[in-house]
Protein backbone atom coordinates (compact mmCIF):
# COMPACT_ATOMS: atom_id res chain seq x y z
CA UNK A 1 0.00 0.00 0.00
CA UNK A 2 1.33 3.46 -0.81
CA UNK A 3 1.21 6.34 1.71
CA UNK A 4 -1.94 7.92 0.23
CA UNK A 5 -3.83 4.65 0.45
CA UNK A 6 -2.69 4.09 4.01
CA UNK A 7 -3.81 7.60 4.95
CA UNK A 8 -7.21 7.08 3.27
CA UNK A 9 -7.63 3.79 5.06
CA UNK A 10 -6.86 5.45 8.42
CA UNK A 11 -9.40 8.22 7.81
CA UNK A 12 -12.05 5.85 6.46
CA UNK A 13 -11.87 3.51 9.45
CA UNK A 14 -11.60 6.46 11.88
CA UNK A 15 -8.38 4.94 13.14
CA UNK A 16 -6.70 8.26 12.45
CA UNK A 17 -9.11 10.18 14.72
CA UNK A 18 -8.81 7.62 17.44
CA UNK A 19 -5.02 7.65 17.38
CA UNK A 20 -4.75 11.45 17.17
CA UNK A 21 -7.43 11.89 19.84
CA UNK A 22 -5.55 9.51 22.10
CA UNK A 23 -2.38 11.53 21.53
CA UNK A 24 -3.81 15.01 21.99
CA UNK A 25 -6.27 14.84 24.85
CA UNK A 26 -5.55 11.44 26.25
CA UNK A 27 -8.11 8.70 25.79
CA UNK A 28 -6.85 7.60 29.21
CA UNK A 29 -9.20 10.11 30.84
CA UNK A 30 -12.29 8.73 29.11
CA UNK A 31 -11.13 5.25 29.78
CA UNK A 32 -10.83 5.98 33.49
CA UNK A 33 -14.33 7.46 33.66
CA UNK A 34 -15.45 4.18 32.12
CA UNK A 35 -13.57 2.33 34.83
CA UNK A 36 -15.24 4.45 37.50
CA UNK A 37 -18.64 3.64 35.99
CA UNK A 38 -17.84 -0.05 36.20
CA UNK A 39 -16.85 0.28 39.85
CA UNK A 40 -20.07 2.14 40.67
CA UNK A 41 -22.08 -0.42 38.73
CA UNK A 42 -20.72 -3.00 41.13
CA UNK A 43 -22.32 -1.09 44.02
CA UNK A 44 -25.79 -1.78 42.62
CA UNK A 45 -26.34 -4.51 45.27
CA UNK A 46 -26.58 -1.81 47.95
CA UNK A 47 -30.15 -1.02 47.04
CA UNK A 48 -30.73 -4.32 45.23
CA UNK A 49 -30.73 -2.50 41.93
CA UNK A 50 -30.07 -3.86 38.51
CA UNK A 51 -26.79 -2.63 37.08
CA UNK A 52 -28.66 -0.71 34.38
CA UNK A 53 -30.37 1.44 37.02
CA UNK A 54 -27.26 3.44 37.81
CA UNK A 55 -27.47 7.19 37.20
CA UNK A 56 -23.94 8.37 36.60
CA UNK A 57 -23.72 11.93 35.27
CA UNK A 58 -24.82 14.36 32.60
CA UNK A 59 -23.35 17.32 30.79
CA UNK A 60 -19.91 18.35 29.70
CA UNK A 61 -16.97 16.53 31.35
CA UNK A 62 -14.70 19.40 30.33
CA UNK A 63 -16.80 22.00 32.14
CA UNK A 64 -15.28 24.31 34.76
CA UNK A 65 -18.37 23.78 36.88
CA UNK A 66 -19.35 20.46 38.47
CA UNK A 67 -22.76 20.29 40.14
CA UNK A 68 -23.39 17.66 42.81
CA UNK A 69 -26.91 16.76 43.92
CA UNK A 70 -28.21 14.11 46.29
CA UNK A 71 -29.50 10.96 44.58
CA UNK A 72 -31.65 10.05 41.58
CA UNK A 73 -35.43 9.85 41.86
CA UNK A 74 -37.88 7.75 39.83
CA UNK A 75 -37.55 9.81 36.63
CA UNK A 76 -33.78 9.89 36.81
CA UNK A 77 -33.71 6.12 37.29
CA UNK A 78 -36.04 5.64 34.33
CA UNK A 79 -34.00 7.82 31.99
CA UNK A 80 -30.62 7.10 33.62
CA UNK A 81 -29.87 10.78 33.68
CA UNK A 82 -29.56 13.07 36.72
CA UNK A 83 -32.06 15.87 37.35
CA UNK A 84 -34.72 15.15 34.74
CA UNK A 85 -37.79 15.41 37.03
CA UNK A 86 -39.40 18.51 38.52
CA UNK A 87 -36.26 19.43 40.49
CA UNK A 88 -34.29 19.01 37.26
CA UNK A 89 -36.59 21.39 35.40
CA UNK A 90 -36.01 23.99 38.08
CA UNK A 91 -32.26 23.35 37.95
CA UNK A 92 -32.33 23.94 34.18
CA UNK A 93 -34.11 27.27 34.78
CA UNK A 94 -31.59 28.24 37.45
CA UNK A 95 -28.72 27.46 35.10
CA UNK A 96 -30.34 29.32 32.25
CA UNK A 97 -30.67 32.42 34.50
CA UNK A 98 -26.86 32.58 34.56
CA UNK A 99 -26.49 31.61 30.90
CA UNK A 100 -25.54 27.99 31.51
CA UNK A 101 -27.10 24.76 30.32
CA UNK A 102 -26.53 21.01 30.26
CA UNK A 103 -23.79 21.37 27.68
CA UNK A 104 -21.83 23.86 29.71
CA UNK A 105 -21.90 22.19 33.13
CA UNK A 106 -21.26 18.69 34.47
CA UNK A 107 -23.88 17.18 36.80
CA UNK A 108 -23.76 14.19 39.11
CA UNK A 109 -25.09 13.04 42.49
CA UNK A 110 -23.53 11.84 45.74
CA UNK A 111 -25.43 8.55 45.39
CA UNK A 112 -25.74 6.96 41.96
CA UNK A 113 -28.80 4.81 42.66
CA UNK A 114 -32.31 5.74 43.67
CA UNK A 115 -32.75 5.01 47.38
CA UNK A 116 -35.80 2.89 48.33
CA UNK A 117 -38.96 5.03 48.55
CA UNK A 118 -36.90 8.04 47.48
CA UNK A 119 -35.75 8.42 51.05
CA UNK A 120 -32.78 10.59 51.97
CA UNK A 121 -29.53 8.59 51.87
CA UNK A 122 -28.15 7.65 55.28
CA UNK A 123 -24.71 8.83 56.46
CA UNK A 124 -23.38 5.29 55.95
CA UNK A 125 -24.61 5.27 52.35
CA UNK A 126 -23.08 8.70 51.74
CA UNK A 127 -19.74 7.50 53.10
CA UNK A 128 -19.88 4.39 50.98
CA UNK A 129 -20.25 6.38 47.76
CA UNK A 130 -17.87 9.16 48.80
CA UNK A 131 -14.59 7.59 47.55
CA UNK A 132 -16.17 7.17 44.10
CA UNK A 133 -17.46 10.74 44.13
CA UNK A 134 -13.99 11.98 45.03
CA UNK A 135 -12.53 9.95 42.17
CA UNK A 136 -15.19 11.43 39.91
CA UNK A 137 -14.18 14.96 40.94
CA UNK A 138 -10.51 14.21 40.30
CA UNK A 139 -11.32 12.92 36.82
CA UNK A 140 -13.44 15.93 35.90
CA UNK A 141 -11.09 18.31 37.67
CA UNK A 142 -13.54 21.23 37.75
CA UNK A 143 -12.55 24.77 38.71
CA UNK A 144 -15.69 25.19 40.83
CA UNK A 145 -18.14 22.83 42.47
CA UNK A 146 -21.75 23.65 43.32
CA UNK A 147 -23.02 21.47 46.17
CA UNK A 148 -26.78 21.26 46.01
CA UNK A 149 -28.44 20.56 49.34
CA UNK A 150 -27.60 19.02 52.67
CA UNK A 151 -26.58 15.55 51.42
CA UNK A 152 -23.87 16.95 49.13
CA UNK A 153 -22.73 19.22 51.96
CA UNK A 154 -22.67 16.33 54.44
CA UNK A 155 -20.66 14.16 52.05
CA UNK A 156 -17.65 16.48 52.40
CA UNK A 157 -18.17 18.19 55.74
CA UNK A 158 -20.08 15.60 57.78
CA UNK A 159 -22.48 17.49 60.01
CA UNK A 160 -20.11 20.41 60.56
CA UNK A 161 -22.37 22.87 58.75
CA UNK A 162 -26.07 23.25 58.02
CA UNK A 163 -27.06 24.25 54.51
CA UNK A 164 -29.21 27.17 55.72
CA UNK A 165 -26.28 28.75 57.56
CA UNK A 166 -23.42 27.99 55.18
CA UNK A 167 -25.03 28.39 51.74
CA UNK A 168 -23.41 31.06 49.62
CA UNK A 169 -20.03 30.69 51.39
CA UNK A 170 -17.00 29.28 49.57
CA UNK A 171 -15.58 26.15 51.18
CA UNK A 172 -12.60 24.03 50.24
CA UNK A 173 -12.52 20.30 49.56
CA UNK A 174 -9.09 18.66 49.53
CA UNK A 175 -8.68 15.51 47.48
CA UNK A 176 -5.19 14.05 47.28
CA UNK A 177 -3.38 17.37 47.71
CA UNK A 178 -5.61 19.20 45.28
CA UNK A 179 -7.99 21.82 46.66
CA UNK A 180 -11.38 22.34 45.01
CA UNK A 181 -13.47 25.43 45.71
CA UNK A 182 -17.07 24.60 46.36
CA UNK A 183 -20.17 26.62 47.01
CA UNK A 184 -23.05 25.05 48.93
CA UNK A 185 -26.53 26.16 47.93
CA UNK A 186 -30.13 25.03 48.29
CA UNK A 187 -31.27 21.92 46.44
CA UNK A 188 -33.90 22.68 43.75
CA UNK A 189 -36.29 20.13 45.35
CA UNK A 190 -36.13 22.21 48.55
CA UNK A 191 -36.77 25.37 46.53
CA UNK A 192 -39.88 23.74 45.05
CA UNK A 193 -41.15 23.20 48.59
CA UNK A 194 -40.03 26.60 49.85
CA UNK A 195 -40.08 29.01 46.89
CA UNK A 196 -39.51 31.98 49.19
CA UNK A 197 -35.88 30.76 49.49
CA UNK A 198 -35.28 31.29 45.75
CA UNK A 199 -34.01 34.79 46.54
CA UNK A 200 -31.05 33.32 48.44
CA UNK A 201 -30.48 30.79 45.71
CA UNK A 202 -30.32 33.57 43.14
CA UNK A 203 -27.59 35.27 45.21
CA UNK A 204 -25.59 32.01 45.10
CA UNK A 205 -26.12 31.60 41.37
CA UNK A 206 -24.75 35.09 40.80
CA UNK A 207 -21.65 34.19 42.84
CA UNK A 208 -21.15 31.18 40.56
CA UNK A 209 -21.73 33.27 37.43
CA UNK A 210 -19.23 35.95 38.53
CA UNK A 211 -16.62 33.43 39.63
CA UNK A 212 -16.82 31.55 36.33
CA UNK A 213 -16.13 34.85 34.55
CA UNK A 214 -12.92 35.24 36.51
CA UNK A 215 -11.53 31.84 35.53
N1 LIG B 1 -32.44 15.20 42.98
C1 LIG B 1 -31.10 14.97 43.01
O1 LIG B 1 -30.42 15.28 43.95
N2 LIG B 1 -30.56 14.40 41.95
C2 LIG B 1 -31.25 14.07 40.89
O2 LIG B 1 -30.65 13.56 39.97
C3 LIG B 1 -32.62 14.33 40.88
C4 LIG B 1 -33.20 14.89 41.93
Short mmCIF file of C-alpha atoms in Angstrom, two decimals, residues 9-116:
data_model
loop_
_atom_site.label_atom_id
_atom_site.label_comp_id
_atom_site.label_asym_id
_atom_site.label_seq_id
_atom_site.Cartn_x
_atom_site.Cartn_y
_atom_site.Cartn_z
CA UNK A 9 -7.63 3.79 5.06
CA UNK A 10 -6.86 5.45 8.42
CA UNK A 11 -9.40 8.22 7.81
CA UNK A 12 -12.05 5.85 6.46
CA UNK A 13 -11.87 3.51 9.45
CA UNK A 14 -11.60 6.46 11.88
CA UNK A 15 -8.38 4.94 13.14
CA UNK A 16 -6.70 8.26 12.45
CA UNK A 17 -9.11 10.18 14.72
CA UNK A 18 -8.81 7.62 17.44
CA UNK A 19 -5.02 7.65 17.38
CA UNK A 20 -4.75 11.45 17.17
CA UNK A 21 -7.43 11.89 19.84
CA UNK A 22 -5.55 9.51 22.10
CA UNK A 23 -2.38 11.53 21.53
CA UNK A 24 -3.81 15.01 21.99
CA UNK A 25 -6.27 14.84 24.85
CA UNK A 26 -5.55 11.44 26.25
CA UNK A 27 -8.11 8.70 25.79
CA UNK A 28 -6.85 7.60 29.21
CA UNK A 29 -9.20 10.11 30.84
CA UNK A 30 -12.29 8.73 29.11
CA UNK A 31 -11.13 5.25 29.78
CA UNK A 32 -10.83 5.98 33.49
CA UNK A 33 -14.33 7.46 33.66
CA UNK A 34 -15.45 4.18 32.12
CA UNK A 35 -13.57 2.33 34.83
CA UNK A 36 -15.24 4.45 37.50
CA UNK A 37 -18.64 3.64 35.99
CA UNK A 38 -17.84 -0.05 36.20
CA UNK A 39 -16.85 0.28 39.85
CA UNK A 40 -20.07 2.14 40.67
CA UNK A 41 -22.08 -0.42 38.73
CA UNK A 42 -20.72 -3.00 41.13
CA UNK A 43 -22.32 -1.09 44.02
CA UNK A 44 -25.79 -1.78 42.62
CA UNK A 45 -26.34 -4.51 45.27
CA UNK A 46 -26.58 -1.81 47.95
CA UNK A 47 -30.15 -1.02 47.04
CA UNK A 48 -30.73 -4.32 45.23
CA UNK A 49 -30.73 -2.50 41.93
CA UNK A 50 -30.07 -3.86 38.51
CA UNK A 51 -26.79 -2.63 37.08
CA UNK A 52 -28.66 -0.71 34.38
CA UNK A 53 -30.37 1.44 37.02
CA UNK A 54 -27.26 3.44 37.81
CA UNK A 55 -27.47 7.19 37.20
CA UNK A 56 -23.94 8.37 36.60
CA UNK A 57 -23.72 11.93 35.27
CA UNK A 58 -24.82 14.36 32.60
CA UNK A 59 -23.35 17.32 30.79
CA UNK A 60 -19.91 18.35 29.70
CA UNK A 61 -16.97 16.53 31.35
CA UNK A 62 -14.70 19.40 30.33
CA UNK A 63 -16.80 22.00 32.14
CA UNK A 64 -15.28 24.31 34.76
CA UNK A 65 -18.37 23.78 36.88
CA UNK A 66 -19.35 20.46 38.47
CA UNK A 67 -22.76 20.29 40.14
CA UNK A 68 -23.39 17.66 42.81
CA UNK A 69 -26.91 16.76 43.92
CA UNK A 70 -28.21 14.11 46.29
CA UNK A 71 -29.50 10.96 44.58
CA UNK A 72 -31.65 10.05 41.58
CA UNK A 73 -35.43 9.85 41.86
CA UNK A 74 -37.88 7.75 39.83
CA UNK A 75 -37.55 9.81 36.63
CA UNK A 76 -33.78 9.89 36.81
CA UNK A 77 -33.71 6.12 37.29
CA UNK A 78 -36.04 5.64 34.33
CA UNK A 79 -34.00 7.82 31.99
CA UNK A 80 -30.62 7.10 33.62
CA UNK A 81 -29.87 10.78 33.68
CA UNK A 82 -29.56 13.07 36.72
CA UNK A 83 -32.06 15.87 37.35
CA UNK A 84 -34.72 15.15 34.74
CA UNK A 85 -37.79 15.41 37.03
CA UNK A 86 -39.40 18.51 38.52
CA UNK A 87 -36.26 19.43 40.49
CA UNK A 88 -34.29 19.01 37.26
CA UNK A 89 -36.59 21.39 35.40
CA UNK A 90 -36.01 23.99 38.08
CA UNK A 91 -32.26 23.35 37.95
CA UNK A 92 -32.33 23.94 34.18
CA UNK A 93 -34.11 27.27 34.78
CA UNK A 94 -31.59 28.24 37.45
CA UNK A 95 -28.72 27.46 35.10
CA UNK A 96 -30.34 29.32 32.25
CA UNK A 97 -30.67 32.42 34.50
CA UNK A 98 -26.86 32.58 34.56
CA UNK A 99 -26.49 31.61 30.90
CA UNK A 100 -25.54 27.99 31.51
CA UNK A 101 -27.10 24.76 30.32
CA UNK A 102 -26.53 21.01 30.26
CA UNK A 103 -23.79 21.37 27.68
CA UNK A 104 -21.83 23.86 29.71
CA UNK A 105 -21.90 22.19 33.13
CA UNK A 106 -21.26 18.69 34.47
CA UNK A 107 -23.88 17.18 36.80
CA UNK A 108 -23.76 14.19 39.11
CA UNK A 109 -25.09 13.04 42.49
CA UNK A 110 -23.53 11.84 45.74
CA UNK A 111 -25.43 8.55 45.39
CA UNK A 112 -25.74 6.96 41.96
CA UNK A 113 -28.80 4.81 42.66
CA UNK A 114 -32.31 5.74 43.67
CA UNK A 115 -32.75 5.01 47.38
CA UNK A 116 -35.80 2.89 48.33
#
